[in-house]
Short mmCIF file of C-alpha atoms in Angstrom, two decimals:
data_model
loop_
_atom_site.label_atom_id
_atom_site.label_comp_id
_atom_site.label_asym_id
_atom_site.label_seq_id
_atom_site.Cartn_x
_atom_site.Cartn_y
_atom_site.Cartn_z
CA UNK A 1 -325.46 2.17 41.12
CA UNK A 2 -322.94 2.99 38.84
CA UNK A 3 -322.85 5.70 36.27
CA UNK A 4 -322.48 9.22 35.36
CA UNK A 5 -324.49 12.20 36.88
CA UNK A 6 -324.50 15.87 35.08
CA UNK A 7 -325.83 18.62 36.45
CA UNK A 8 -327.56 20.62 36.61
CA UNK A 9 -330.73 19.16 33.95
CA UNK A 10 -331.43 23.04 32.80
CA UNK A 11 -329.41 25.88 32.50
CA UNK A 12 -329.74 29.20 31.88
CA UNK A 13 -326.94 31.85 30.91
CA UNK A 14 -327.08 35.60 30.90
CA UNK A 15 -324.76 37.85 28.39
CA UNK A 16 -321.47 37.39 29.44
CA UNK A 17 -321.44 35.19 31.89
CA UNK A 18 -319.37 32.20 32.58
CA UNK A 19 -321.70 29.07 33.90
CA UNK A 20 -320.50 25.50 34.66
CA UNK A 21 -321.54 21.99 34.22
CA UNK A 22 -320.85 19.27 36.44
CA UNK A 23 -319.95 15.76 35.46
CA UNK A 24 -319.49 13.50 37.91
CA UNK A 25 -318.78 9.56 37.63
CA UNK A 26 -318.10 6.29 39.84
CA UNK A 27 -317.42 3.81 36.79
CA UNK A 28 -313.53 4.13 37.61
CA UNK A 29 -312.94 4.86 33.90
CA UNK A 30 -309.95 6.98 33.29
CA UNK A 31 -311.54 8.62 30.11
CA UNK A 32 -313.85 11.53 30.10
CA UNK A 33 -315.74 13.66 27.22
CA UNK A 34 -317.50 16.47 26.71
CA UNK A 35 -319.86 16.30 23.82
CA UNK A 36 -322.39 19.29 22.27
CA UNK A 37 -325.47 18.40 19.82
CA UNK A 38 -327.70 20.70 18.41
CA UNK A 39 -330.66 19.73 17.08
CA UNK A 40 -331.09 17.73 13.94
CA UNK A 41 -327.22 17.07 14.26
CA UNK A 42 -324.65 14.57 15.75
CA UNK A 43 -322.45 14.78 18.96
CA UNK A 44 -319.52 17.21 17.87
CA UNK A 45 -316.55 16.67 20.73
CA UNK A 46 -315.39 19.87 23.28
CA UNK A 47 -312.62 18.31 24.62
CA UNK A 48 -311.60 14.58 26.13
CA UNK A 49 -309.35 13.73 28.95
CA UNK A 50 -307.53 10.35 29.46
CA UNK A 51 -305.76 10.54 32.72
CA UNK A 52 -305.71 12.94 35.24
CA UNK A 53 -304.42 16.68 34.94
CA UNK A 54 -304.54 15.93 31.30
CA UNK A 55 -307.17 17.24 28.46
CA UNK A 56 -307.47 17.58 24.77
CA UNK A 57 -309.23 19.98 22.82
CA UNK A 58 -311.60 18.24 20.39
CA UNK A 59 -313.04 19.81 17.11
CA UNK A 60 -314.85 22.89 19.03
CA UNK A 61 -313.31 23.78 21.75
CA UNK A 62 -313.29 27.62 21.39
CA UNK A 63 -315.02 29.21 23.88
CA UNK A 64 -315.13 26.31 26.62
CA UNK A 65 -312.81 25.35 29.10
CA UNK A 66 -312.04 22.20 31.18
CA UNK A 67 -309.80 20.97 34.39
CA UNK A 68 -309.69 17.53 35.52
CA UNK A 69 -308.32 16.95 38.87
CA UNK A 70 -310.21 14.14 40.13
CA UNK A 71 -310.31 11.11 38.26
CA UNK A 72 -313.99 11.02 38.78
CA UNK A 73 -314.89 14.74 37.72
CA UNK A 74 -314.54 17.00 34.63
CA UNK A 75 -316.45 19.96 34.59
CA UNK A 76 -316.95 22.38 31.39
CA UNK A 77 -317.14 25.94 31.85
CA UNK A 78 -319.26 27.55 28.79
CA UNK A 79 -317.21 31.39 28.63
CA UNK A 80 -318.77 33.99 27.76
CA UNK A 81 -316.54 34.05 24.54
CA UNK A 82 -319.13 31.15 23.14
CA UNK A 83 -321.40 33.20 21.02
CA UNK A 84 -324.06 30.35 20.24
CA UNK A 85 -323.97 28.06 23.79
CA UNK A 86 -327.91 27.06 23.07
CA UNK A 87 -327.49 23.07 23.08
CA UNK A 88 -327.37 20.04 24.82
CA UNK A 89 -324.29 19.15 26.47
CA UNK A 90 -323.33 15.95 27.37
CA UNK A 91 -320.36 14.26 29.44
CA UNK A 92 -319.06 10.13 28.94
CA UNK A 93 -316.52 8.20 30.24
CA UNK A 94 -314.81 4.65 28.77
CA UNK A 95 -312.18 2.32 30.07
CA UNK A 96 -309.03 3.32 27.66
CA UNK A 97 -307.25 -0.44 26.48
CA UNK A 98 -303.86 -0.32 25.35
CA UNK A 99 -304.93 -2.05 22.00
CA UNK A 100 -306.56 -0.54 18.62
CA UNK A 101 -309.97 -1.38 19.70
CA UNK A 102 -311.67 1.08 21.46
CA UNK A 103 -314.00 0.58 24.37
CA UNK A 104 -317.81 2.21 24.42
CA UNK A 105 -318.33 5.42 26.09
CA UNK A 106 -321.42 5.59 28.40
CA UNK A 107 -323.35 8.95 28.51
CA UNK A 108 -324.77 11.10 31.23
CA UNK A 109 -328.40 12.15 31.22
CA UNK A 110 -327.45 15.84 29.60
CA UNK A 111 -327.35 19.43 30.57
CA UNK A 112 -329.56 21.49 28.28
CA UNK A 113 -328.28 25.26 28.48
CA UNK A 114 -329.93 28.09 26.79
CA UNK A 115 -329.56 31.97 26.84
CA UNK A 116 -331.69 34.23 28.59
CA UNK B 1 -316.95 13.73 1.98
CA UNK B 2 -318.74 13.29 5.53
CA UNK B 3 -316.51 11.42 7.64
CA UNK B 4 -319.91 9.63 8.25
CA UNK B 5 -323.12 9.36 6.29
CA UNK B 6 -326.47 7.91 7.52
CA UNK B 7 -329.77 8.52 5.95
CA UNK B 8 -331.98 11.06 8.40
CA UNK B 9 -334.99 9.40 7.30
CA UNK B 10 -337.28 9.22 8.80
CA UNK B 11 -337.43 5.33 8.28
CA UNK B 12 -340.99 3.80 8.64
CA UNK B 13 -341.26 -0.07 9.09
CA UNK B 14 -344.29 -1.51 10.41
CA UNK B 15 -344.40 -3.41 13.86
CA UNK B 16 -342.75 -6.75 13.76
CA UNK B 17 -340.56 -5.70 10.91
CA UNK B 18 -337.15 -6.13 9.96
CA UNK B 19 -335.38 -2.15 10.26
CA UNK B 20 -332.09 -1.86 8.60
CA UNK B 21 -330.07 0.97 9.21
CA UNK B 22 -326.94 2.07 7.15
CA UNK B 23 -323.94 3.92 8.17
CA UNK B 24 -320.58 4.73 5.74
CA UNK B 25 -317.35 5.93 6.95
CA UNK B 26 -314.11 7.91 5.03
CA UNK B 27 -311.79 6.28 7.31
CA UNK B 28 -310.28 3.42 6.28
CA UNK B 29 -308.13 3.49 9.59
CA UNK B 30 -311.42 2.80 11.77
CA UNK B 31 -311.07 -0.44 13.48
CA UNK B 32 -314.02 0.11 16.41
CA UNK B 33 -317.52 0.58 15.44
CA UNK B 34 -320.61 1.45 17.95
CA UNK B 35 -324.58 2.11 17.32
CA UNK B 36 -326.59 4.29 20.02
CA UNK B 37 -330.19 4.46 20.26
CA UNK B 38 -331.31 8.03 21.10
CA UNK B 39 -334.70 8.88 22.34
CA UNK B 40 -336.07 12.00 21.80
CA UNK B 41 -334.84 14.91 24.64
CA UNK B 42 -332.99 11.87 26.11
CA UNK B 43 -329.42 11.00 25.94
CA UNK B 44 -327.78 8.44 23.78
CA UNK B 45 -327.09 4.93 24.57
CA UNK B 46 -325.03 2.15 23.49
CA UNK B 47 -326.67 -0.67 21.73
CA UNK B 48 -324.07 -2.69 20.10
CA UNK B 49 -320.42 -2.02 19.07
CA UNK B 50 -318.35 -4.65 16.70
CA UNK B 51 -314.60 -4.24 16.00
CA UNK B 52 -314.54 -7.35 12.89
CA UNK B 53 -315.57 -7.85 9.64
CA UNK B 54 -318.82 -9.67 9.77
CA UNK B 55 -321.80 -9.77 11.78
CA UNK B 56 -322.73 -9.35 15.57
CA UNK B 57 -325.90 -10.23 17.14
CA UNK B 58 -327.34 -9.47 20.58
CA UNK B 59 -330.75 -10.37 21.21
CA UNK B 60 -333.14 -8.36 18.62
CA UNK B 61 -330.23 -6.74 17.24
CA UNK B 62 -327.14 -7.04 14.54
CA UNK B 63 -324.31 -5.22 13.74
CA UNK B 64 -322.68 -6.19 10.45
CA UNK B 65 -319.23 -4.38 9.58
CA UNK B 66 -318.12 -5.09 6.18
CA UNK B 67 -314.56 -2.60 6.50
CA UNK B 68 -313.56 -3.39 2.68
CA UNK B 69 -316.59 -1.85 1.33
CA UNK B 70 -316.46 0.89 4.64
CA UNK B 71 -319.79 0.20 5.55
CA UNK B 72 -321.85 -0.93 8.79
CA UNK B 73 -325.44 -1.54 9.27
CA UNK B 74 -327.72 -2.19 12.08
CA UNK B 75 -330.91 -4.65 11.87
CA UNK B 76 -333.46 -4.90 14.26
CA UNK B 77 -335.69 -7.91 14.22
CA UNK B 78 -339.02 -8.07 15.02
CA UNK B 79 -339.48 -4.33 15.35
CA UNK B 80 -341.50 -2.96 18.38
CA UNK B 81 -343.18 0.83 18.96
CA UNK B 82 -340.57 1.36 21.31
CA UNK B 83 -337.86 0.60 19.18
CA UNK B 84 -339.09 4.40 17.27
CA UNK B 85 -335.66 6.40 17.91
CA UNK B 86 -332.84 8.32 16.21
CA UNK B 87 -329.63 5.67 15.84
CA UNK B 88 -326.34 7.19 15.94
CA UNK B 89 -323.06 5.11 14.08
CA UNK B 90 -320.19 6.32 15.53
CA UNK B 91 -316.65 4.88 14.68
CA UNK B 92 -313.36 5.33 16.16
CA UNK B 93 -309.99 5.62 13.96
CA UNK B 94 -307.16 5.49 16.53
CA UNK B 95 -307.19 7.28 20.05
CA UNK B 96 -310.37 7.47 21.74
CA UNK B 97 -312.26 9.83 19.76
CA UNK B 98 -315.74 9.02 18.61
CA UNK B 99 -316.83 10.51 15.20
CA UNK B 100 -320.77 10.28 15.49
CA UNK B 101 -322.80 10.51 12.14
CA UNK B 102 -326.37 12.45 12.15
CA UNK B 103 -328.32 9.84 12.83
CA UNK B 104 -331.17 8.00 11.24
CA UNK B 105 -334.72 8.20 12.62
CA UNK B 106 -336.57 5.25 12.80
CA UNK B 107 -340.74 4.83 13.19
CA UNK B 108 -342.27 1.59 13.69
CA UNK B 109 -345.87 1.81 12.83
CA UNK B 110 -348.32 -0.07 14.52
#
């Protein structure tokens, strides 16, 4: 079936590490997103790629990092310069169109990292 | 001003109710429009999106977009238990980023 996979489900970081979440997809979309939600709040965007070897940073990026060499993958690193990583994470992907209308972008099942 | 407002509720209709839901957006640029049903721990997922002034209906469901007054609503007919979620309006203004609002949480009592 198609869709997009993150993993791992649960993650746990110690002080100053780096950790990394997968995103994986088989939808052939070229876009890909990074979102972060704490709770009681909406999706606030890490950073978005549209085509290969290319990514924005969104509105809070600081503290993350991205690479997207494979159309189908774009992992996010969590640094250990993110004070506050506690949150759920969450990847999507979306056919870009060349018009003004945007297409809708599909979500992963989420990673939830916390701190130990 | 938010870029997006929607009430948190919670919103309590009872079962085989009529739940409106109502989102407004700063941007008057914002031509694509999308409403995700998110279930608690779980991640969202798309329920309708509308691009045109006017309304939108699949199945249970409308989307109305009224982009003079900057203001889209969903309505769910015939509301069920499992219909009990937070909805998320999200709009787009150019590009492909998403601006999500808070989300409104809807109960539907039995």
């Amino acid at each position: 079936d198609g869709g997009i996979t993150q993993s791992p489900k649960y993650l746990f970081r110690k002080e100053g590490q780096n950790v990394t979440l997968s995103c994986e997809q088989n939808l052939n979309h070229d876009a890909m997103y990074w979102y972060r939600q704490d709770p009681g709040q909406g999706l606030r965007l890490i950073y978005y790629s549209q085509i290969v070897n290319d990514f924005q940073k969104g509105d809070i990026a600081e503290g993350y990092s991205v690479s997207r060499e494979k159309k189908e993958s774009f992992p996010l690193t969590v640094t250990s310069a993110q004070k506050n990583p506690t949150a759920f994470y969450l990847c999507a992907s979306s056919i870009t169109t060349g018009t003004g209308f945007n297409q809708p972008q599909h979500f992963g099942d989420g990673t939830r990292l916390s701190i130990l | 001003q938010k870029e997006v407002e929607q009430n948190s509720g919670p919103l309590s209709v009872p079962e085989g109710a009529i739940a409106s839901l109502n989102c407004t957006y700063s941007d008057r640029g914002s031509q694509s429009f999308f409403w995700y049903r998110q279930y608690s721990g779980k991640s969202p997922e798309l329920i309708m999106f509308i691009y045109s002034n006017g309304d939108k209906e699949d199945g249970r469901f409308t989307a109305q977009l009224n982009k003079a007054s900057q203001y889209v609503s969903l309505l769910i007919r015939d509301s069920q238990p499992s219909d009990s979620a937070t909805y998320l309006c999200a709009f787009t203004g150019g590009g492909n980023k998403l601006t999500f609002g808070t989300g409104t949480q809807l109960k539907v009592e039995l």
